[in-house]
Amino acid sequence: AAAAAAGESAGELLRRAAALVPAEHYALAALVAVSVLAYRFVELHVIGDLLRGLRGRRVELTFHPASEIYHCVASKCRSLHGRYLATPWLASPHLQTLFLGIHGRPPSFTYKRQLYTVRDGGTIALDWLLADADEIISKDSSTPLLVVVPGLTSDSDAAYAKHLVHSMARKGWNVVVSNHRGLGGVSITSDCLYNGGWTEDVREVINYLHRKYPKAPMFCVGTSIGANILVKYLGEEGESTPLAGAASICSPWDLVVCDRFISRKLVQRFYDKALAFGLKGYAKLHQPVLARLANWEGIKKSRSIREFDHHATCIVAKYETVDTYYRRCSSASFVGNVSVPLLCISALDDPLCTREAIPWDECRANKNIVLATTQNGGHLAFFQGLTAGKLWWVGAVSEFLCALHDSSYMHQQKAEEHVLHSSLESSIDKSPYVNILGDGMIAPVGNDGPPSSQISDDLKPNATVNSTQEDEEAKEVENRSGTDGDAMPAQSPAAAGSTKQQGEERYADKIRDAMAPVKRSVNKLARYQGRSVWLLAYVALVTSWPLLGSLAFMLFRKKSRHPLSAK
């Protein structure tokens, strides 16, 4: 009882003491607690910036030690070797990303639109801003041309795209934004949608521009998912791309890792829902097409990017699962084959594309890549200055591309396919030929057909079989005449020598005739498999033919001597 009374008195004393504290102090304590939680939740770094004297943090560069692109191009860029300080009142990756999406303070100008139809019937809006607003680009123009690939659900009206386009046009470059199909106010005119790994549209637009303006050095900048598409395209093309240089800004790199990241924390889930809302808005614009091609009811219920990809992207693009789509379309797997000078910029506090997905080692191993990372910047934002009127990455890209254009390290497209074709023209003129049938089977083709230039691409199987039967019958006649001594008339030594010489001539003719169609064979296979088949066919021919030819010659000599020994 005494303990209970003491306990009650202690509680009473504590209540009385708490009552003596002014209410303003409680409010102040609550405000401090909420501020600390908000500071951590929004990832503010203004206090850190103040402690560093508002000098910002140094840009970290990752590159190969022997990279000429770094030593001769990137080393001249002041932005890449300086510091980046975010706008003080936007000192948070979320505030920067939100401000960019809401306003972004883009420059004011008007595009000139060109509608381009790709091979499958799809329509792409090409929005131009020329160095001279009244000038029409001539075919012989040598003014550098920049192609911009926007991000997910973005088009040429996005604030960051306008910042980049206006900056490069002021430097005397011609700039064109290649909008994804279905965006930029253009309808979907085919049964195909763009996705995070769809490189065909970029490839076709770049090839079209290169053919139309062959003397203009062409560069490309990809942003967000457009950066993933660009890097994947560069890895697929290797030396064959006509691009002279490129830049990748805030690429997701690994779509699987970014998918896990965006659903990990509460704040990232807001981004996931916001992007899914944008994708559903894109789908509603093209409901007649998507309702026919995809699961429309599933699209309407999608609350995340992954759900949208499951009900739309995977069905239209025919991927088995969402993870299959993410793995095959991640640009990190294609970094090693990039053969174009490439500047990659990423913010380590990017709320959408996590630092965990950046392929550090792959970028360091490729001499053509310079990777620049900043501690702050958000997603495609990088606002700087008190008025947030500039984007830091726009200036860095501008410096890099201009320095690259003024250097001798611009990439030159290599026509390896044409060189290889001309070098093999004489050596593959006399080799065996195989025909790939419609069902994928391989069948031999006879030598009594028309020349290679007159043979159709789709040879008839019946003709192939008949040619094979004729060859077998001819071989059977030769075997009978070579082994049946009674069937052969007696020959004099001179006649025997003549027979031997004729046999060797027939053998040489057979070799020439047998090798004649190899050109058709390699050309046929090359249309199915690409340049690698040229190399494989050439290696197989050079390495195996001497051995096979010697063997055939020895066998033929034995057969040709047999009639003489029988006599």
Coordinates of C-alpha atoms in Angstrom, one line a residue, residues 27-374:
A27 CA 4.9 23.1 -30.0
L28 CA 8.5 23.9 -30.6
A29 CA 9.7 20.4 -29.7
A30 CA 7.0 18.9 -32.0
L31 CA 8.1 21.3 -34.8
V32 CA 11.8 20.2 -34.4
A33 CA 10.8 16.5 -34.5
V34 CA 8.7 17.0 -37.6
S35 CA 11.4 19.0 -39.2
V36 CA 14.0 16.3 -38.6
L37 CA 11.7 13.6 -40.0
A38 CA 10.9 15.8 -43.0
Y39 CA 14.6 16.6 -43.5
R40 CA 15.4 12.9 -43.6
F41 CA 12.3 11.9 -45.6
V42 CA 12.7 14.6 -48.3
E43 CA 16.5 14.0 -48.3
L44 CA 17.3 17.7 -47.9
H45 CA 21.0 18.6 -47.9
V46 CA 20.9 22.4 -47.4
I47 CA 22.6 22.1 -44.0
G48 CA 25.4 20.1 -45.5
D49 CA 25.7 22.7 -48.3
L50 CA 25.9 25.5 -45.8
L51 CA 28.6 23.7 -43.8
R52 CA 30.6 23.4 -46.9
G53 CA 30.4 27.1 -47.5
L54 CA 27.9 26.7 -50.5
R55 CA 30.8 25.4 -52.6
G56 CA 29.0 22.2 -53.7
R57 CA 30.6 18.8 -54.2
R58 CA 33.1 17.8 -56.7
V59 CA 32.0 15.9 -59.8
E60 CA 33.5 12.3 -59.7
L61 CA 34.7 10.9 -63.1
T62 CA 35.1 7.3 -63.9
F63 CA 37.1 6.3 -67.0
H64 CA 39.7 4.0 -68.4
P65 CA 43.3 5.1 -67.5
A66 CA 44.3 5.0 -71.2
S67 CA 41.1 6.7 -72.5
E68 CA 41.9 9.2 -75.2
I69 CA 38.3 10.5 -75.0
Y70 CA 39.0 11.6 -71.4
H71 CA 42.5 12.9 -71.9
C72 CA 41.8 14.8 -75.1
V73 CA 38.1 15.7 -74.9
A74 CA 36.6 15.5 -71.4
S75 CA 39.7 17.0 -69.8
K76 CA 38.8 20.3 -71.6
C77 CA 35.4 20.5 -70.0
R78 CA 35.3 22.8 -67.0
S79 CA 31.9 21.6 -65.8
L80 CA 33.2 18.0 -65.5
H81 CA 36.2 19.1 -63.4
G82 CA 34.4 21.5 -61.2
R83 CA 31.8 21.3 -58.5
Y84 CA 28.0 21.2 -58.6
L85 CA 25.9 23.1 -56.1
A86 CA 22.1 22.7 -56.2
T87 CA 19.8 25.7 -56.0
P88 CA 19.5 26.3 -52.2
W89 CA 15.7 26.3 -52.1
L90 CA 15.7 23.1 -54.2
A91 CA 18.4 21.3 -52.1
S92 CA 16.6 17.9 -52.3
P93 CA 16.4 15.3 -55.1
H94 CA 12.6 15.2 -54.7
L95 CA 12.2 19.0 -54.7
Q96 CA 14.4 19.2 -57.9
T97 CA 12.5 16.4 -59.6
L98 CA 9.1 17.8 -58.6
F99 CA 10.0 21.3 -59.7
L100 CA 11.3 20.1 -63.1
G101 CA 8.0 18.2 -63.7
I102 CA 5.8 21.1 -62.6
H103 CA 7.5 24.0 -64.3
G104 CA 11.3 23.7 -64.9
R105 CA 11.5 27.3 -66.3
P106 CA 12.2 26.2 -69.9
P107 CA 13.1 28.7 -72.6
S108 CA 10.4 29.8 -75.0
F109 CA 10.6 28.9 -78.7
T110 CA 8.7 27.1 -81.4
Y111 CA 9.6 23.8 -83.1
K112 CA 9.2 22.9 -86.7
R113 CA 7.5 19.6 -87.0
Q114 CA 8.2 16.8 -89.4
L115 CA 6.2 13.5 -89.4
Y116 CA 8.3 10.5 -90.3
T117 CA 6.8 7.1 -91.1
V118 CA 8.8 4.1 -90.2
R119 CA 8.8 0.8 -92.0
D120 CA 6.1 -0.9 -90.0
G121 CA 3.7 2.0 -90.6
G122 CA 4.3 3.8 -87.3
T123 CA 4.6 7.6 -87.1
I124 CA 7.3 9.5 -85.3
A125 CA 7.2 13.3 -84.8
L126 CA 10.5 14.9 -85.4
D127 CA 10.6 18.4 -83.8
W128 CA 13.3 20.7 -85.2
L129 CA 15.0 23.8 -83.9
L130 CA 17.6 25.1 -86.4
A131 CA 20.5 27.3 -85.7
D132 CA 19.0 29.8 -88.1
A133 CA 15.3 29.9 -87.7
D134 CA 14.7 30.9 -91.3
E135 CA 17.1 28.4 -92.8
I136 CA 16.3 25.1 -94.4
I137 CA 19.0 22.5 -94.0
S138 CA 20.7 21.7 -97.2
K139 CA 21.8 18.2 -98.2
D140 CA 25.5 19.3 -98.2
S141 CA 25.3 21.1 -94.8
S142 CA 28.2 20.4 -92.5
T143 CA 26.6 21.9 -89.4
P144 CA 26.6 19.4 -86.6
L145 CA 23.2 17.7 -86.0
L146 CA 22.0 16.7 -82.5
V147 CA 19.3 14.1 -82.0
V148 CA 17.5 14.1 -78.6
V149 CA 15.7 11.0 -77.3
P150 CA 13.2 11.9 -74.5
G151 CA 12.3 9.9 -71.4
L152 CA 9.3 7.8 -70.4
T153 CA 6.0 9.5 -71.4
S154 CA 8.0 12.7 -72.2
D155 CA 8.2 14.5 -75.5
S156 CA 9.8 17.6 -77.0
D157 CA 7.7 19.9 -74.7
A158 CA 9.4 18.6 -71.6
A159 CA 11.3 21.3 -69.7
Y160 CA 14.6 19.5 -69.7
A161 CA 14.4 18.8 -73.4
K162 CA 13.8 22.5 -74.2
H163 CA 16.7 23.5 -72.0
L164 CA 19.0 21.2 -74.0
V165 CA 17.6 22.0 -77.4
H166 CA 17.8 25.8 -76.9
S167 CA 21.3 25.6 -75.5
M168 CA 22.7 23.6 -78.5
A169 CA 20.8 25.7 -81.1
R170 CA 22.4 28.9 -79.6
K171 CA 25.8 27.3 -80.2
G172 CA 25.0 27.0 -83.9
W173 CA 23.9 23.4 -84.0
N174 CA 20.8 22.0 -85.7
V175 CA 18.7 20.0 -83.1
V176 CA 15.9 17.5 -83.6
V177 CA 13.8 15.8 -80.9
S178 CA 12.8 12.2 -81.9
N179 CA 9.5 11.7 -80.0
H180 CA 8.5 8.2 -79.2
R181 CA 5.6 6.9 -81.2
G182 CA 2.3 7.8 -79.7
L183 CA 3.7 10.9 -78.0
G184 CA 4.0 14.5 -79.1
G185 CA 0.3 14.6 -80.1
V186 CA 0.8 11.9 -82.8
S187 CA -1.5 8.9 -83.0
I188 CA -0.3 5.3 -83.0
T189 CA -0.6 4.1 -86.6
S190 CA 0.7 0.6 -86.3
D191 CA 0.5 -2.4 -84.0
C192 CA 3.7 -1.5 -82.3
L193 CA 4.5 0.5 -79.1
Y194 CA 7.7 1.9 -77.8
N195 CA 9.3 0.5 -74.7
G196 CA 12.4 0.7 -72.6
G197 CA 14.5 -1.4 -75.0
W198 CA 12.9 -0.5 -78.3
T199 CA 15.9 0.6 -80.4
E200 CA 14.4 0.2 -83.9
D201 CA 12.9 3.7 -84.0
V202 CA 16.1 5.4 -83.0
R203 CA 18.1 3.3 -85.4
E204 CA 15.7 4.1 -88.3
V205 CA 15.6 7.8 -87.5
I206 CA 19.4 8.0 -87.2
N207 CA 20.0 6.2 -90.5
Y208 CA 17.4 8.4 -92.2
L209 CA 19.0 11.6 -91.0
H210 CA 22.5 10.3 -92.0
R211 CA 21.3 9.5 -95.5
K212 CA 19.6 12.9 -95.8
Y213 CA 22.5 14.9 -94.4
P214 CA 25.6 12.8 -95.0
K215 CA 28.1 15.6 -94.4
A216 CA 26.7 16.7 -91.1
P217 CA 28.4 15.2 -88.0
M218 CA 25.6 13.6 -86.0
F219 CA 25.4 13.3 -82.2
C220 CA 22.7 11.9 -79.9
V221 CA 21.6 12.6 -76.3
G222 CA 19.3 10.2 -74.5
T223 CA 17.5 11.1 -71.3
S224 CA 16.1 8.7 -68.6
I225 CA 14.6 5.7 -70.5
G226 CA 15.7 7.4 -73.7
A227 CA 19.3 7.1 -72.4
N228 CA 18.7 3.4 -71.8
I229 CA 17.5 3.0 -75.4
L230 CA 20.4 5.0 -76.7
V231 CA 23.1 3.0 -74.9
K232 CA 21.5 -0.2 -75.9
Y233 CA 21.4 1.0 -79.5
L234 CA 25.1 1.9 -79.4
G235 CA 26.0 -1.5 -78.0
E236 CA 24.0 -3.3 -80.7
E237 CA 25.5 -1.3 -83.5
G238 CA 29.1 -1.1 -82.4
E239 CA 31.3 0.4 -85.1
S240 CA 28.4 0.5 -87.6
T241 CA 26.5 3.5 -86.2
P242 CA 26.9 6.8 -88.0
L243 CA 26.9 8.7 -84.8
A244 CA 30.0 10.7 -84.0
G245 CA 29.4 11.0 -80.3
A246 CA 26.7 10.6 -77.7
A247 CA 25.6 11.4 -74.1
S248 CA 23.5 9.5 -71.7
I249 CA 21.7 11.4 -68.9
C250 CA 20.2 9.7 -65.8
S251 CA 19.9 6.3 -67.4
P252 CA 18.3 3.5 -65.4
W253 CA 21.0 1.1 -66.7
D254 CA 19.5 -2.0 -65.1
L255 CA 15.7 -2.2 -65.2
V256 CA 15.5 -5.1 -62.8
V257 CA 17.4 -3.3 -60.1
C258 CA 15.5 0.0 -60.7
D259 CA 12.2 -1.9 -60.5
R260 CA 13.2 -3.3 -57.1
F261 CA 14.4 0.1 -55.9
I262 CA 11.3 2.0 -56.9
S263 CA 9.1 -0.3 -54.8
R264 CA 11.4 -0.4 -51.8
K265 CA 10.7 2.8 -49.9
L266 CA 7.5 4.8 -49.3
V267 CA 8.7 7.9 -51.2
Q268 CA 9.8 5.8 -54.2
R269 CA 6.3 4.3 -54.3
F270 CA 4.9 7.7 -54.9
Y271 CA 7.1 8.0 -58.0
D272 CA 6.0 4.5 -59.1
K273 CA 2.3 5.4 -58.8
A274 CA 2.9 8.8 -60.5
L275 CA 4.7 7.2 -63.5
A276 CA 2.0 4.5 -63.7
F277 CA -0.6 7.3 -63.8
G278 CA 1.3 8.9 -66.7
L279 CA 1.5 5.6 -68.6
K280 CA -2.3 5.0 -68.1
G281 CA -2.8 8.5 -69.5
Y282 CA -0.7 7.6 -72.5
A283 CA -2.8 4.4 -72.9
K284 CA -6.1 6.3 -72.8
L285 CA -4.9 8.5 -75.7
H286 CA -4.6 5.4 -77.8
Q287 CA -7.3 3.2 -76.3
P288 CA -8.6 1.8 -79.6
V289 CA -5.2 0.3 -80.4
L290 CA -4.3 -0.9 -76.9
A291 CA -7.7 -2.3 -76.2
R292 CA -7.2 -4.5 -79.2
L293 CA -3.5 -5.4 -78.6
A294 CA -3.2 -5.6 -74.8
N295 CA -5.2 -6.4 -71.7
W296 CA -7.2 -3.2 -71.4
E297 CA -8.9 -4.0 -68.1
G298 CA -5.5 -4.8 -66.5
I299 CA -4.1 -1.5 -67.8
K300 CA -6.9 0.5 -66.2
K301 CA -6.2 -1.2 -62.9
S302 CA -2.4 -0.8 -63.0
R303 CA -1.0 1.0 -60.0
S304 CA 2.7 0.6 -60.8
I305 CA 5.0 0.5 -63.8
R306 CA 5.5 -3.2 -63.3
E307 CA 1.7 -3.9 -63.5
F308 CA 1.4 -1.7 -66.7
D309 CA 4.3 -3.6 -68.3
H310 CA 2.7 -6.9 -67.4
H311 CA -0.7 -6.0 -69.0
A312 CA 0.6 -3.9 -71.9
T313 CA 4.3 -4.0 -72.8
C314 CA 4.9 -7.7 -72.4
I315 CA 1.8 -8.6 -74.4
V316 CA 2.5 -6.3 -77.3
A317 CA 6.3 -6.9 -77.4
K318 CA 5.8 -10.6 -76.7
Y319 CA 8.0 -11.0 -73.6
E320 CA 7.3 -14.0 -71.4
T321 CA 7.5 -12.1 -68.1
V322 CA 8.2 -8.6 -66.9
D323 CA 11.6 -9.6 -65.6
T324 CA 12.4 -11.1 -69.0
Y325 CA 11.6 -7.8 -70.6
Y326 CA 13.6 -5.9 -68.0
R327 CA 16.7 -8.1 -68.3
R328 CA 16.7 -8.1 -72.1
C329 CA 16.3 -4.4 -72.4
S330 CA 18.7 -3.2 -69.7
S331 CA 21.5 -1.2 -71.3
A332 CA 24.1 -2.3 -68.7
S333 CA 24.6 -5.5 -70.7
F334 CA 25.5 -3.5 -73.8
V335 CA 28.0 -1.1 -72.4
G336 CA 31.1 -3.1 -73.3
N337 CA 30.3 -2.9 -77.0
V338 CA 29.9 0.8 -77.2
S339 CA 32.3 2.2 -79.8
V340 CA 31.3 5.8 -79.8
P341 CA 32.6 8.6 -77.5
L342 CA 30.0 8.5 -74.8
L343 CA 29.5 10.8 -71.8
C344 CA 27.3 9.4 -69.0
I345 CA 25.9 11.6 -66.3
S346 CA 24.1 10.3 -63.2
A347 CA 23.1 11.7 -59.8
L348 CA 23.8 9.5 -56.9
D349 CA 20.6 10.7 -55.1
D350 CA 18.4 10.1 -58.2
P351 CA 15.0 9.0 -56.8
L352 CA 14.1 6.9 -59.8
C353 CA 17.4 5.5 -61.1
T354 CA 19.4 4.2 -58.2
R355 CA 23.2 4.2 -58.0
E356 CA 23.1 0.5 -57.4
A357 CA 22.3 0.0 -61.1
I358 CA 25.3 2.0 -62.5
P359 CA 27.7 -0.3 -64.2
W360 CA 30.9 1.2 -62.8
D361 CA 33.3 -1.5 -63.8
E362 CA 31.9 -1.8 -67.4
C363 CA 32.2 1.9 -67.9
R364 CA 35.8 1.9 -66.5
A365 CA 36.8 -0.9 -68.8
N366 CA 35.5 0.8 -72.0
K367 CA 37.9 3.5 -73.4
N368 CA 35.1 5.3 -75.2
I369 CA 33.1 6.0 -72.0
V370 CA 33.5 8.8 -69.4
L371 CA 31.1 8.4 -66.5
A372 CA 30.4 11.6 -64.4
T373 CA 28.5 11.2 -61.1
T374 CA 27.3 14.0 -58.8

